[in-house]
mmCIF file of C-alpha atoms and ligand atoms in Angstrom:
data_model
loop_
_atom_site.group_PDB
_atom_site.id
_atom_site.type_symbol
_atom_site.label_atom_id
_atom_site.label_comp_id
_atom_site.label_asym_id
_atom_site.label_seq_id
_atom_site.Cartn_x
_atom_site.Cartn_y
_atom_site.Cartn_z
ATOM 1 C CA UNK W 1 -78.566 -48.818 -52.507
ATOM 2 C CA UNK W 2 -77.410 -47.119 -49.596
ATOM 3 C CA UNK W 3 -79.578 -43.565 -49.214
ATOM 4 C CA UNK W 4 -77.549 -42.709 -46.321
ATOM 5 C CA UNK W 5 -74.039 -42.173 -48.901
ATOM 6 C CA UNK W 6 -76.064 -39.734 -50.485
ATOM 7 C CA UNK W 7 -78.756 -37.286 -48.996
ATOM 8 C CA UNK W 8 -80.393 -36.881 -52.542
ATOM 9 C CA UNK W 9 -82.270 -40.144 -54.037
ATOM 10 C CA UNK W 10 -84.914 -41.420 -56.658
ATOM 11 C CA UNK W 11 -87.395 -44.136 -55.868
ATOM 12 C CA UNK W 12 -88.460 -46.114 -58.603
ATOM 13 C CA UNK W 13 -91.432 -47.805 -57.859
ATOM 14 C CA UNK W 14 -91.278 -51.333 -60.146
ATOM 15 C CA UNK W 15 -94.462 -51.968 -59.155
ATOM 16 C CA UNK W 16 -96.163 -48.685 -60.204
ATOM 17 C CA UNK W 17 -94.522 -49.588 -63.156
ATOM 18 C CA UNK W 18 -95.647 -53.399 -63.636
ATOM 19 C CA UNK W 19 -99.794 -52.045 -62.369
ATOM 20 C CA UNK W 20 -99.193 -49.328 -65.361
ATOM 21 C CA UNK W 21 -98.286 -51.328 -68.204
ATOM 22 C CA UNK W 22 -101.177 -53.935 -67.490
ATOM 23 C CA UNK W 23 -103.549 -51.373 -67.457
ATOM 24 C CA UNK W 24 -101.999 -49.570 -70.849
ATOM 25 C CA UNK W 25 -101.948 -53.088 -72.475
ATOM 26 C CA UNK W 26 -106.030 -54.195 -71.519
ATOM 27 C CA UNK W 27 -106.621 -50.321 -72.825
ATOM 28 C CA UNK W 28 -105.026 -51.481 -75.298
ATOM 29 C CA UNK W 29 -106.809 -54.146 -76.663
ATOM 30 C CA UNK W 30 -105.815 -56.514 -79.606
ATOM 31 C CA UNK W 31 -102.772 -54.361 -79.839
ATOM 32 C CA UNK W 32 -99.443 -55.073 -78.498
ATOM 33 C CA UNK W 33 -97.758 -52.429 -75.870
ATOM 34 C CA UNK W 34 -93.566 -51.622 -76.266
ATOM 35 C CA UNK W 35 -92.393 -50.155 -73.694
ATOM 36 C CA UNK W 36 -90.623 -47.285 -74.556
ATOM 37 C CA UNK W 37 -87.596 -46.842 -72.077
ATOM 38 C CA UNK W 38 -85.510 -44.653 -74.675
ATOM 39 C CA UNK W 39 -83.602 -41.905 -72.543
ATOM 40 C CA UNK W 40 -82.536 -44.432 -69.370
ATOM 41 C CA UNK W 41 -86.302 -45.381 -69.531
ATOM 42 C CA UNK W 42 -87.294 -41.447 -68.964
ATOM 43 C CA UNK W 43 -84.816 -41.175 -65.929
ATOM 44 C CA UNK W 44 -86.288 -44.393 -64.782
ATOM 45 C CA UNK W 45 -83.704 -46.711 -65.604
ATOM 46 C CA UNK W 46 -84.273 -48.849 -68.645
ATOM 47 C CA UNK W 47 -83.149 -52.439 -67.870
ATOM 48 C CA UNK W 48 -85.188 -51.894 -64.444
ATOM 49 C CA UNK W 49 -88.530 -50.853 -66.309
ATOM 50 C CA UNK W 50 -87.480 -53.169 -69.482
ATOM 51 C CA UNK W 51 -87.590 -55.943 -67.361
ATOM 52 C CA UNK W 52 -91.059 -55.070 -65.512
ATOM 53 C CA UNK W 53 -92.632 -53.743 -68.246
ATOM 54 C CA UNK W 54 -91.874 -56.942 -69.841
ATOM 55 C CA UNK W 55 -93.094 -59.118 -66.682
ATOM 56 C CA UNK W 56 -96.542 -57.290 -66.685
ATOM 57 C CA UNK W 57 -97.417 -57.486 -70.243
ATOM 58 C CA UNK W 58 -95.443 -55.993 -72.841
ATOM 59 C CA UNK W 59 -94.337 -57.617 -75.632
ATOM 60 C CA UNK W 60 -91.572 -55.514 -77.501
ATOM 61 C CA UNK W 61 -89.724 -52.376 -76.236
ATOM 62 C CA UNK W 62 -88.520 -48.473 -78.437
ATOM 63 C CA UNK W 63 -85.857 -46.750 -77.810
ATOM 64 C CA UNK W 64 -84.335 -44.035 -79.469
ATOM 65 C CA UNK W 65 -80.546 -45.231 -80.186
ATOM 66 C CA UNK W 66 -78.271 -48.059 -81.055
ATOM 67 C CA UNK W 67 -76.601 -48.241 -77.992
ATOM 68 C CA UNK W 68 -79.674 -47.958 -74.993
ATOM 69 C CA UNK W 69 -80.818 -51.267 -77.487
ATOM 70 C CA UNK W 70 -77.415 -52.481 -77.441
ATOM 71 C CA UNK W 71 -77.880 -51.860 -73.115
ATOM 72 C CA UNK W 72 -80.810 -53.996 -73.317
ATOM 73 C CA UNK W 73 -79.697 -57.049 -75.241
ATOM 74 C CA UNK W 74 -76.499 -56.831 -72.676
ATOM 75 C CA UNK W 75 -78.571 -56.908 -69.683
ATOM 76 C CA UNK W 76 -79.982 -60.599 -71.644
ATOM 77 C CA UNK W 77 -83.215 -58.796 -72.367
ATOM 78 C CA UNK W 78 -84.672 -60.929 -75.572
ATOM 79 C CA UNK W 79 -87.482 -59.292 -76.616
ATOM 80 C CA UNK W 80 -88.303 -57.134 -79.851
ATOM 81 C CA UNK W 81 -86.923 -53.629 -79.486
ATOM 82 C CA UNK W 82 -87.378 -51.432 -82.372
ATOM 83 C CA UNK W 83 -84.714 -48.169 -82.632
ATOM 84 C CA UNK W 84 -87.188 -45.481 -83.586
ATOM 85 C CA UNK W 85 -85.120 -43.020 -86.036
ATOM 86 C CA UNK W 86 -82.449 -43.913 -88.155
ATOM 87 C CA UNK W 87 -78.917 -44.187 -86.653
ATOM 88 C CA UNK W 88 -75.117 -43.698 -87.651
ATOM 89 C CA UNK W 89 -73.702 -46.103 -90.576
ATOM 90 C CA UNK W 90 -71.209 -47.067 -87.693
ATOM 91 C CA UNK W 91 -73.932 -48.474 -85.523
ATOM 92 C CA UNK W 92 -75.276 -50.834 -87.767
ATOM 93 C CA UNK W 93 -73.384 -54.149 -86.800
ATOM 94 C CA UNK W 94 -73.918 -53.294 -83.740
ATOM 95 C CA UNK W 95 -77.546 -53.211 -84.314
ATOM 96 C CA UNK W 96 -77.534 -55.878 -86.844
ATOM 97 C CA UNK W 97 -75.799 -58.416 -84.447
ATOM 98 C CA UNK W 98 -78.148 -56.778 -81.655
ATOM 99 C CA UNK W 99 -81.013 -58.578 -83.910
ATOM 100 C CA UNK W 100 -82.840 -54.927 -83.125
ATOM 101 C CA UNK W 101 -85.643 -53.884 -85.129
ATOM 102 C CA UNK W 102 -84.615 -51.063 -86.955
ATOM 103 C CA UNK W 103 -86.717 -47.458 -88.438
ATOM 104 C CA UNK W 104 -85.685 -46.386 -92.209
ATOM 105 C CA UNK W 105 -86.607 -44.112 -94.451
ATOM 106 C CA UNK W 106 -84.337 -42.146 -96.739
ATOM 107 C CA UNK W 107 -82.930 -44.310 -99.649
ATOM 108 C CA UNK W 108 -79.561 -44.182 -99.170
ATOM 109 C CA UNK W 109 -79.824 -45.744 -95.429
ATOM 110 C CA UNK W 110 -81.332 -47.997 -96.341
ATOM 111 C CA UNK W 111 -79.096 -49.383 -99.250
ATOM 112 C CA UNK W 112 -76.284 -48.835 -96.858
ATOM 113 C CA UNK W 113 -78.326 -51.114 -93.648
ATOM 114 C CA UNK W 114 -78.620 -54.027 -96.413
ATOM 115 C CA UNK W 115 -75.325 -53.819 -97.838
ATOM 116 C CA UNK W 116 -73.898 -54.060 -93.971
ATOM 117 C CA UNK W 117 -76.425 -57.080 -93.190
ATOM 118 C CA UNK W 118 -75.896 -58.610 -96.610
ATOM 119 C CA UNK W 119 -71.958 -58.631 -95.439
ATOM 120 C CA UNK W 120 -73.253 -59.710 -91.853
ATOM 121 C CA UNK W 121 -74.575 -62.523 -93.526
ATOM 122 C CA UNK W 122 -78.118 -61.440 -91.671
ATOM 123 C CA UNK W 123 -81.340 -60.565 -92.790
ATOM 124 C CA UNK W 124 -82.628 -57.064 -90.409
ATOM 125 C CA UNK W 125 -85.799 -56.100 -89.496
ATOM 126 C CA UNK W 126 -86.720 -53.420 -90.464
ATOM 127 C CA UNK W 127 -89.761 -50.833 -89.673
ATOM 128 C CA UNK W 128 -90.605 -47.428 -92.317
ATOM 129 C CA UNK W 129 -91.804 -44.767 -90.972
ATOM 130 C CA UNK W 130 -94.090 -42.528 -92.073
ATOM 131 C CA UNK W 131 -93.904 -38.972 -91.716
ATOM 132 C CA UNK W 132 -97.652 -38.186 -92.314
ATOM 133 C CA UNK W 133 -97.328 -34.542 -90.301
ATOM 134 C CA UNK W 134 -94.785 -34.179 -87.860
ATOM 135 C CA UNK W 135 -92.340 -33.232 -89.899
ATOM 136 C CA UNK W 136 -89.022 -34.569 -87.582
ATOM 137 C CA UNK W 137 -87.978 -37.892 -89.257
ATOM 138 C CA UNK W 138 -90.030 -40.267 -91.431
ATOM 139 C CA UNK W 139 -90.258 -40.699 -95.341
ATOM 140 C CA UNK W 140 -92.275 -38.141 -97.064
ATOM 141 C CA UNK W 141 -96.618 -39.469 -97.261
ATOM 142 C CA UNK W 142 -95.469 -39.161 -101.733
ATOM 143 C CA UNK W 143 -92.489 -41.683 -101.232
ATOM 144 C CA UNK W 144 -93.471 -44.635 -98.311
ATOM 145 C CA UNK W 145 -94.643 -46.958 -101.179
ATOM 146 C CA UNK W 146 -91.442 -46.220 -103.054
ATOM 147 C CA UNK W 147 -89.673 -47.477 -100.032
ATOM 148 C CA UNK W 148 -91.869 -50.327 -99.017
ATOM 149 C CA UNK W 149 -90.809 -51.444 -102.138
ATOM 150 C CA UNK W 150 -87.819 -50.814 -102.081
ATOM 151 C CA UNK W 151 -86.976 -52.169 -98.764
ATOM 152 C CA UNK W 152 -88.887 -55.381 -99.884
ATOM 153 C CA UNK W 153 -86.759 -55.760 -103.030
ATOM 154 C CA UNK W 154 -83.512 -56.234 -100.464
ATOM 155 C CA UNK W 155 -83.332 -59.998 -100.055
ATOM 156 C CA UNK W 156 -80.825 -58.693 -96.535
ATOM 157 C CA UNK W 157 -83.880 -56.668 -95.271
ATOM 158 C CA UNK W 158 -87.252 -57.745 -93.985
ATOM 159 C CA UNK W 159 -90.300 -54.838 -94.067
ATOM 160 C CA UNK W 160 -91.568 -56.133 -90.711
ATOM 161 C CA UNK W 161 -93.618 -53.461 -90.049
ATOM 162 C CA UNK W 162 -94.726 -49.810 -91.220
ATOM 163 C CA UNK W 163 -95.571 -46.719 -88.372
ATOM 164 C CA UNK W 164 -96.218 -43.548 -87.721
ATOM 165 C CA UNK W 165 -95.731 -40.876 -85.075
ATOM 166 C CA UNK W 166 -98.423 -38.126 -84.149
ATOM 167 C CA UNK W 167 -97.269 -34.748 -83.881
ATOM 168 C CA UNK W 168 -100.598 -33.642 -81.454
ATOM 169 C CA UNK W 169 -102.079 -36.366 -79.666
ATOM 170 C CA UNK W 170 -101.907 -35.055 -76.600
ATOM 171 C CA UNK W 171 -103.784 -32.135 -77.785
ATOM 172 C CA UNK W 172 -107.426 -33.444 -77.600
ATOM 173 C CA UNK W 173 -108.480 -30.034 -79.723
ATOM 174 C CA UNK W 174 -105.324 -29.884 -82.560
ATOM 175 C CA UNK W 175 -107.013 -31.039 -85.857
ATOM 176 C CA UNK W 176 -104.013 -32.527 -87.188
ATOM 177 C CA UNK W 177 -103.901 -35.647 -85.306
ATOM 178 C CA UNK W 178 -107.806 -36.728 -87.667
ATOM 179 C CA UNK W 179 -105.344 -35.440 -91.160
ATOM 180 C CA UNK W 180 -102.649 -37.863 -89.759
ATOM 181 C CA UNK W 181 -104.737 -40.763 -89.545
ATOM 182 C CA UNK W 182 -105.849 -40.323 -92.978
ATOM 183 C CA UNK W 183 -102.842 -40.195 -94.055
ATOM 184 C CA UNK W 184 -101.643 -43.468 -93.280
ATOM 185 C CA UNK W 185 -104.430 -45.437 -93.499
ATOM 186 C CA UNK W 186 -104.546 -44.263 -97.001
ATOM 187 C CA UNK W 187 -100.737 -45.571 -96.976
ATOM 188 C CA UNK W 188 -101.773 -49.100 -95.612
ATOM 189 C CA UNK W 189 -104.823 -49.223 -97.887
ATOM 190 C CA UNK W 190 -102.117 -48.509 -100.864
ATOM 191 C CA UNK W 191 -100.048 -51.337 -98.786
ATOM 192 C CA UNK W 192 -102.812 -53.947 -98.895
ATOM 193 C CA UNK W 193 -103.741 -53.605 -102.523
ATOM 194 C CA UNK W 194 -100.006 -54.124 -103.563
ATOM 195 C CA UNK W 195 -100.400 -56.961 -100.860
ATOM 196 C CA UNK W 196 -97.333 -55.741 -99.060
ATOM 197 C CA UNK W 197 -99.235 -54.777 -95.349
ATOM 198 C CA UNK W 198 -96.211 -56.276 -92.703
ATOM 199 C CA UNK W 199 -96.795 -58.107 -89.583
ATOM 200 C CA UNK W 200 -96.853 -53.991 -88.259
ATOM 201 C CA UNK W 201 -98.785 -51.128 -88.612
ATOM 202 C CA UNK W 202 -98.584 -48.769 -85.850
ATOM 203 C CA UNK W 203 -99.212 -45.228 -84.767
ATOM 204 C CA UNK W 204 -100.070 -45.147 -80.578
ATOM 205 C CA UNK W 205 -97.741 -42.864 -78.267
ATOM 206 C CA UNK W 206 -99.498 -42.991 -74.612
ATOM 207 C CA UNK W 207 -101.634 -40.243 -75.526
ATOM 208 C CA UNK W 208 -102.951 -41.567 -79.349
ATOM 209 C CA UNK W 209 -103.539 -44.808 -76.906
ATOM 210 C CA UNK W 210 -104.763 -43.219 -73.942
ATOM 211 C CA UNK W 211 -107.194 -41.827 -76.496
ATOM 212 C CA UNK W 212 -107.811 -44.404 -78.398
ATOM 213 C CA UNK W 213 -107.373 -42.540 -81.771
ATOM 214 C CA UNK W 214 -106.542 -44.945 -84.453
ATOM 215 C CA UNK W 215 -107.449 -48.339 -85.331
ATOM 216 C CA UNK W 216 -104.752 -48.571 -87.198
ATOM 217 C CA UNK W 217 -102.340 -49.535 -84.698
ATOM 218 C CA UNK W 218 -101.059 -53.418 -84.155
ATOM 219 C CA UNK W 219 -98.713 -51.894 -81.490
ATOM 220 C CA UNK W 220 -98.609 -49.075 -79.093
ATOM 221 C CA UNK W 221 -95.488 -47.887 -78.900
ATOM 222 C CA UNK W 222 -96.537 -46.385 -74.611
ATOM 223 C CA UNK W 223 -93.847 -44.306 -73.121
ATOM 224 C CA UNK W 224 -94.701 -41.638 -70.584
ATOM 225 C CA UNK W 225 -97.952 -43.788 -69.131
ATOM 226 C CA UNK W 226 -96.146 -46.525 -68.018
ATOM 227 C CA UNK W 227 -94.143 -44.092 -65.800
ATOM 228 C CA UNK W 228 -97.389 -43.093 -64.663
ATOM 229 C CA UNK W 229 -97.409 -39.393 -65.791
ATOM 230 C CA UNK W 230 -100.322 -38.111 -67.590
ATOM 231 C CA UNK W 231 -99.199 -36.808 -71.506
ATOM 232 C CA UNK W 232 -100.365 -33.400 -70.879
ATOM 233 C CA UNK W 233 -102.262 -31.623 -68.947
ATOM 234 C CA UNK W 234 -105.402 -32.059 -70.782
ATOM 235 C CA UNK W 235 -105.366 -35.723 -70.313
ATOM 236 C CA UNK W 236 -105.109 -35.583 -66.501
ATOM 237 C CA UNK W 237 -108.507 -37.047 -66.256
ATOM 238 C CA UNK W 238 -107.889 -39.642 -68.352
ATOM 239 C CA UNK W 239 -104.699 -40.802 -66.472
ATOM 240 C CA UNK W 240 -105.773 -40.916 -62.671
ATOM 241 C CA UNK W 241 -105.626 -44.526 -62.973
ATOM 242 C CA UNK W 242 -101.550 -44.006 -62.894
ATOM 243 C CA UNK W 243 -99.622 -44.711 -61.018
ATOM 244 C CA UNK W 244 -96.215 -42.163 -60.739
ATOM 245 C CA UNK W 245 -93.366 -44.544 -60.438
ATOM 246 C CA UNK W 246 -91.120 -42.169 -59.459
ATOM 247 C CA UNK W 247 -90.714 -39.988 -56.841
ATOM 248 C CA UNK W 248 -87.415 -37.714 -55.780
ATOM 249 C CA UNK W 249 -85.989 -37.671 -52.674
ATOM 250 C CA UNK W 250 -83.490 -35.356 -50.419
ATOM 251 C CA UNK W 251 -82.473 -35.264 -46.477
ATOM 252 C CA UNK W 252 -82.426 -31.806 -44.788
ATOM 253 C CA UNK W 253 -78.478 -31.649 -45.132
ATOM 254 C CA UNK W 254 -78.405 -27.750 -43.256
ATOM 255 C CA UNK W 255 -80.383 -25.944 -40.662
ATOM 256 C CA UNK W 256 -80.388 -21.805 -39.867
ATOM 257 C CA UNK W 257 -82.413 -19.847 -38.203
ATOM 258 C CA UNK W 258 -82.570 -15.950 -40.275
ATOM 259 C CA UNK W 259 -83.547 -12.601 -39.463
ATOM 260 C CA UNK W 260 -86.069 -10.654 -41.673
ATOM 261 C CA UNK W 261 -84.539 -9.073 -44.046
ATOM 262 C CA UNK W 262 -81.608 -11.567 -44.663
ATOM 263 C CA UNK W 263 -80.870 -12.756 -48.279
ATOM 264 C CA UNK W 264 -80.325 -16.754 -48.933
ATOM 265 C CA UNK W 265 -78.060 -18.101 -52.377
ATOM 266 C CA UNK W 266 -76.461 -16.841 -54.830
ATOM 267 C CA UNK W 267 -77.038 -12.917 -55.857
ATOM 268 C CA UNK W 268 -78.909 -12.552 -52.729
ATOM 269 C CA UNK W 269 -82.222 -12.053 -54.851
ATOM 270 C CA UNK W 270 -84.789 -12.322 -52.252
ATOM 271 C CA UNK W 271 -84.662 -10.814 -48.599
ATOM 272 C CA UNK W 272 -86.989 -13.058 -46.222
ATOM 273 C CA UNK W 273 -90.025 -11.043 -45.387
ATOM 274 C CA UNK W 274 -89.570 -11.946 -41.817
ATOM 275 C CA UNK W 275 -87.243 -14.334 -39.716
ATOM 276 C CA UNK W 276 -87.777 -18.202 -41.018
ATOM 277 C CA UNK W 277 -86.186 -21.306 -40.900
ATOM 278 C CA UNK W 278 -83.809 -21.996 -43.781
ATOM 279 C CA UNK W 279 -83.793 -25.680 -44.506
ATOM 280 C CA UNK W 280 -80.886 -26.952 -47.038
ATOM 281 C CA UNK W 281 -81.011 -30.004 -49.496
ATOM 282 C CA UNK W 282 -77.974 -31.153 -51.079
ATOM 283 C CA UNK W 283 -79.742 -31.644 -54.513
ATOM 284 C CA UNK W 284 -78.551 -29.078 -57.348
ATOM 285 C CA UNK W 285 -78.913 -27.847 -61.151
ATOM 286 C CA UNK W 286 -76.473 -30.374 -61.332
ATOM 287 C CA UNK W 287 -78.568 -33.136 -60.449
ATOM 288 C CA UNK W 288 -81.910 -31.865 -62.319
ATOM 289 C CA UNK W 289 -83.286 -29.270 -60.404
ATOM 290 C CA UNK W 290 -83.538 -26.420 -62.445
ATOM 291 C CA UNK W 291 -81.713 -23.507 -61.200
ATOM 292 C CA UNK W 292 -84.716 -20.854 -62.167
ATOM 293 C CA UNK W 293 -87.066 -22.982 -59.995
ATOM 294 C CA UNK W 294 -87.186 -20.691 -57.229
ATOM 295 C CA UNK W 295 -88.495 -17.911 -59.076
ATOM 296 C CA UNK W 296 -91.615 -19.390 -60.670
ATOM 297 C CA UNK W 297 -93.075 -21.231 -57.264
ATOM 298 C CA UNK W 298 -91.035 -24.177 -56.673
ATOM 299 C CA UNK W 299 -92.046 -26.174 -54.035
ATOM 300 C CA UNK W 300 -90.431 -28.943 -51.440
ATOM 301 C CA UNK W 301 -92.636 -31.087 -48.763
ATOM 302 C CA UNK W 302 -90.948 -31.365 -45.534
ATOM 303 C CA UNK W 303 -93.142 -32.793 -42.538
ATOM 304 C CA UNK W 304 -95.673 -32.882 -44.492
ATOM 305 C CA UNK W 305 -95.937 -29.407 -45.374
ATOM 306 C CA UNK W 306 -95.581 -27.404 -48.656
ATOM 307 C CA UNK W 307 -91.722 -25.300 -48.322
ATOM 308 C CA UNK W 308 -91.197 -22.994 -51.043
ATOM 309 C CA UNK W 309 -87.592 -22.489 -52.098
ATOM 310 C CA UNK W 310 -85.471 -19.382 -51.695
ATOM 311 C CA UNK W 311 -83.434 -18.478 -53.818
ATOM 312 C CA UNK W 312 -81.107 -19.602 -57.177
ATOM 313 C CA UNK W 313 -80.717 -23.357 -56.846
ATOM 314 C CA UNK W 314 -77.087 -23.775 -57.148
ATOM 315 C CA UNK W 315 -75.192 -26.648 -58.918
ATOM 316 C CA UNK W 316 -75.071 -28.897 -55.357
ATOM 317 C CA UNK W 317 -77.732 -27.784 -53.026
ATOM 318 C CA UNK W 318 -80.995 -25.669 -53.136
ATOM 319 C CA UNK W 319 -82.022 -23.308 -49.944
ATOM 320 C CA UNK W 320 -86.120 -24.042 -48.562
ATOM 321 C CA UNK W 321 -88.286 -21.943 -46.261
ATOM 322 C CA UNK W 322 -89.852 -23.754 -43.947
ATOM 323 C CA UNK W 323 -91.349 -20.737 -41.538
ATOM 324 C CA UNK W 324 -91.764 -21.573 -38.522
ATOM 325 C CA UNK W 325 -91.506 -25.204 -38.606
ATOM 326 C CA UNK W 326 -89.055 -27.539 -36.340
ATOM 327 C CA UNK W 327 -86.571 -28.698 -38.813
ATOM 328 C CA UNK W 328 -83.360 -30.475 -38.223
ATOM 329 C CA UNK W 329 -80.466 -32.142 -40.360
ATOM 330 C CA UNK W 330 -81.685 -35.282 -41.447
ATOM 331 C CA UNK W 331 -85.668 -34.618 -42.006
ATOM 332 C CA UNK W 332 -86.786 -36.563 -44.885
ATOM 333 C CA UNK W 333 -87.722 -33.580 -47.699
ATOM 334 C CA UNK W 334 -89.673 -34.749 -50.938
ATOM 335 C CA UNK W 335 -89.314 -32.753 -54.497
ATOM 336 C CA UNK W 336 -91.313 -34.969 -56.667
ATOM 337 C CA UNK W 337 -94.099 -37.394 -54.639
ATOM 338 C CA UNK W 338 -96.055 -37.587 -51.753
ATOM 339 C CA UNK W 339 -95.634 -36.699 -48.511
ATOM 340 C CA UNK W 340 -98.640 -37.394 -45.549
ATOM 341 C CA UNK W 341 -101.966 -35.652 -47.799
ATOM 342 C CA UNK W 342 -99.162 -33.145 -50.203
ATOM 343 C CA UNK W 343 -97.883 -34.236 -53.233
ATOM 344 C CA UNK W 344 -96.454 -32.760 -55.850
ATOM 345 C CA UNK W 345 -96.299 -34.302 -59.937
ATOM 346 C CA UNK W 346 -93.720 -34.194 -62.281
ATOM 347 C CA UNK W 347 -96.593 -32.706 -64.434
ATOM 348 C CA UNK W 348 -96.539 -29.759 -61.578
ATOM 349 C CA UNK W 349 -93.183 -29.151 -61.792
ATOM 350 C CA UNK W 350 -93.502 -28.742 -65.275
ATOM 351 C CA UNK W 351 -96.299 -26.363 -65.295
ATOM 352 C CA UNK W 352 -94.350 -23.661 -63.179
ATOM 353 C CA UNK W 353 -91.704 -24.180 -65.630
ATOM 354 C CA UNK W 354 -93.547 -24.286 -68.664
ATOM 355 C CA UNK W 355 -92.446 -27.297 -69.930
ATOM 356 C CA UNK W 356 -93.514 -30.852 -69.967
ATOM 357 C CA UNK W 357 -93.759 -33.708 -67.095
ATOM 358 C CA UNK W 358 -91.596 -36.174 -70.046
ATOM 359 C CA UNK W 359 -88.191 -33.321 -69.270
ATOM 360 C CA UNK W 360 -88.657 -33.484 -65.827
ATOM 361 C CA UNK W 361 -87.921 -37.372 -64.947
ATOM 362 C CA UNK W 362 -85.679 -36.951 -68.278
ATOM 363 C CA UNK W 363 -83.708 -34.097 -66.590
ATOM 364 C CA UNK W 364 -82.987 -36.003 -63.535
ATOM 365 C CA UNK W 365 -79.548 -36.632 -63.579
ATOM 366 C CA UNK W 366 -77.133 -40.027 -63.695
ATOM 367 C CA UNK W 367 -75.190 -38.628 -60.544
ATOM 368 C CA UNK W 368 -78.596 -39.049 -58.613
ATOM 369 C CA UNK W 369 -78.585 -42.836 -57.857
ATOM 370 C CA UNK W 370 -82.114 -44.754 -58.535
ATOM 371 C CA UNK W 371 -83.794 -47.274 -55.394
ATOM 372 C CA UNK W 372 -85.823 -49.951 -57.080
ATOM 373 C CA UNK W 373 -89.354 -50.618 -54.722
ATOM 374 C CA UNK W 374 -91.086 -53.646 -55.374
ATOM 375 C CA UNK W 375 -90.258 -55.179 -58.504
ATOM 376 C CA UNK W 376 -92.606 -58.402 -59.111
ATOM 377 C CA UNK W 377 -90.546 -61.166 -61.049
HETATM 378 C C1 PLP H 401 -91.482 -43.196 -82.228
HETATM 379 C C2 PLP H 401 -91.909 -42.239 -80.907
HETATM 380 N N1 PLP H 401 -93.161 -43.584 -80.813
HETATM 381 C C3 PLP H 401 -93.652 -43.501 -79.292
HETATM 382 C C4 PLP H 401 -92.779 -42.359 -78.257
HETATM 383 C C5 PLP H 401 -93.435 -42.745 -77.004
HETATM 384 O O1 PLP H 401 -94.359 -41.160 -76.305
HETATM 385 P P1 PLP H 401 -95.123 -41.145 -75.269
HETATM 386 O O2 PLP H 401 -93.793 -41.085 -74.188
HETATM 387 O O3 PLP H 401 -95.761 -39.903 -75.101
HETATM 388 O O4 PLP H 401 -96.049 -41.880 -75.333
HETATM 389 C C6 PLP H 401 -92.366 -41.901 -78.492
HETATM 390 C C7 PLP H 401 -91.617 -40.712 -77.642
HETATM 391 O O5 PLP H 401 -91.307 -39.945 -77.883
HETATM 392 C C8 PLP H 401 -91.429 -42.130 -79.869
HETATM 393 O O6 PLP H 401 -90.464 -40.703 -80.529
#
């Protein structure tokens, strides 16, 4: 990737991902680590992250969409891939031909997936997702056993796993997680009683894996932590050994010396309180830098110093106040990452925007080129 061609780019340190995966796999103990690479690997690049994670000890992958699984298969990745929600019936044939692990939970979807598998002469691997309290998707606890028996009765399906997902594992003081663990453990006990326990029963996302919340996990479906980002502010201290893999860069494309009282950007919403050097960076909200970041104290590093974003972020460009610094066209700016002794994390920006680090990295658009560092085979 030639960063001379586009003065805004992402760098992804695959060595950092490998270190994070190795550390998390060790912490997961007997559980396997399946790296969650949905949404283009949380904006980092699904195929590159998948290769790095599998090379560092992950034994499977999780995605959200059938087409995300297909992209990994096209890249010759043969590891197990779990799609974590039901998919439209039009995707069933591709899923079966790709030999992915389907998540199922509705009676009708189970039957139609089984029918497609039977027509193709394929036995489809299935993980049943149980809704123990998140209330997003999954079979209600009360019908979990019925769904298990249904899957077991269909010869074109193989019940390979049963799992659940926590709603609040990233909030240590939330009391729902213990209740979810209990409800899931009850389901697992019933599976044991009927000798229906599949190869994998699993629960943990990053927060649950880091907090070792449930003994009932054969797989840790770890996402955000492999990218070196804490799942929440509350878990920052537990994530201190993780290394952020993504940094967001730009080069100064224009420099102005403006007098006190001048306004900057659309609407001229702020006036400079004193004369300043204003640097323009060719990156904007179409690249994933939110328009309102100027209003909530958004900053950029130039020359190792924090420079506030001044005026609204525009579609393709934003302006920063460099004070009296000597800034030149071509100077290197960091929007996420470290420069000198300063650093800006995805979670720092997330706090300002009242969101989570996940949204910041996933929001970096496809228009920004990704440069990969330090991939180890
Ligand atoms: C079912 C499921 N498992 C695991 C994950 C990974 O979560 P995290 O990135 O918090 O580790 C997700 C992500 O949302 C998910 O939906």
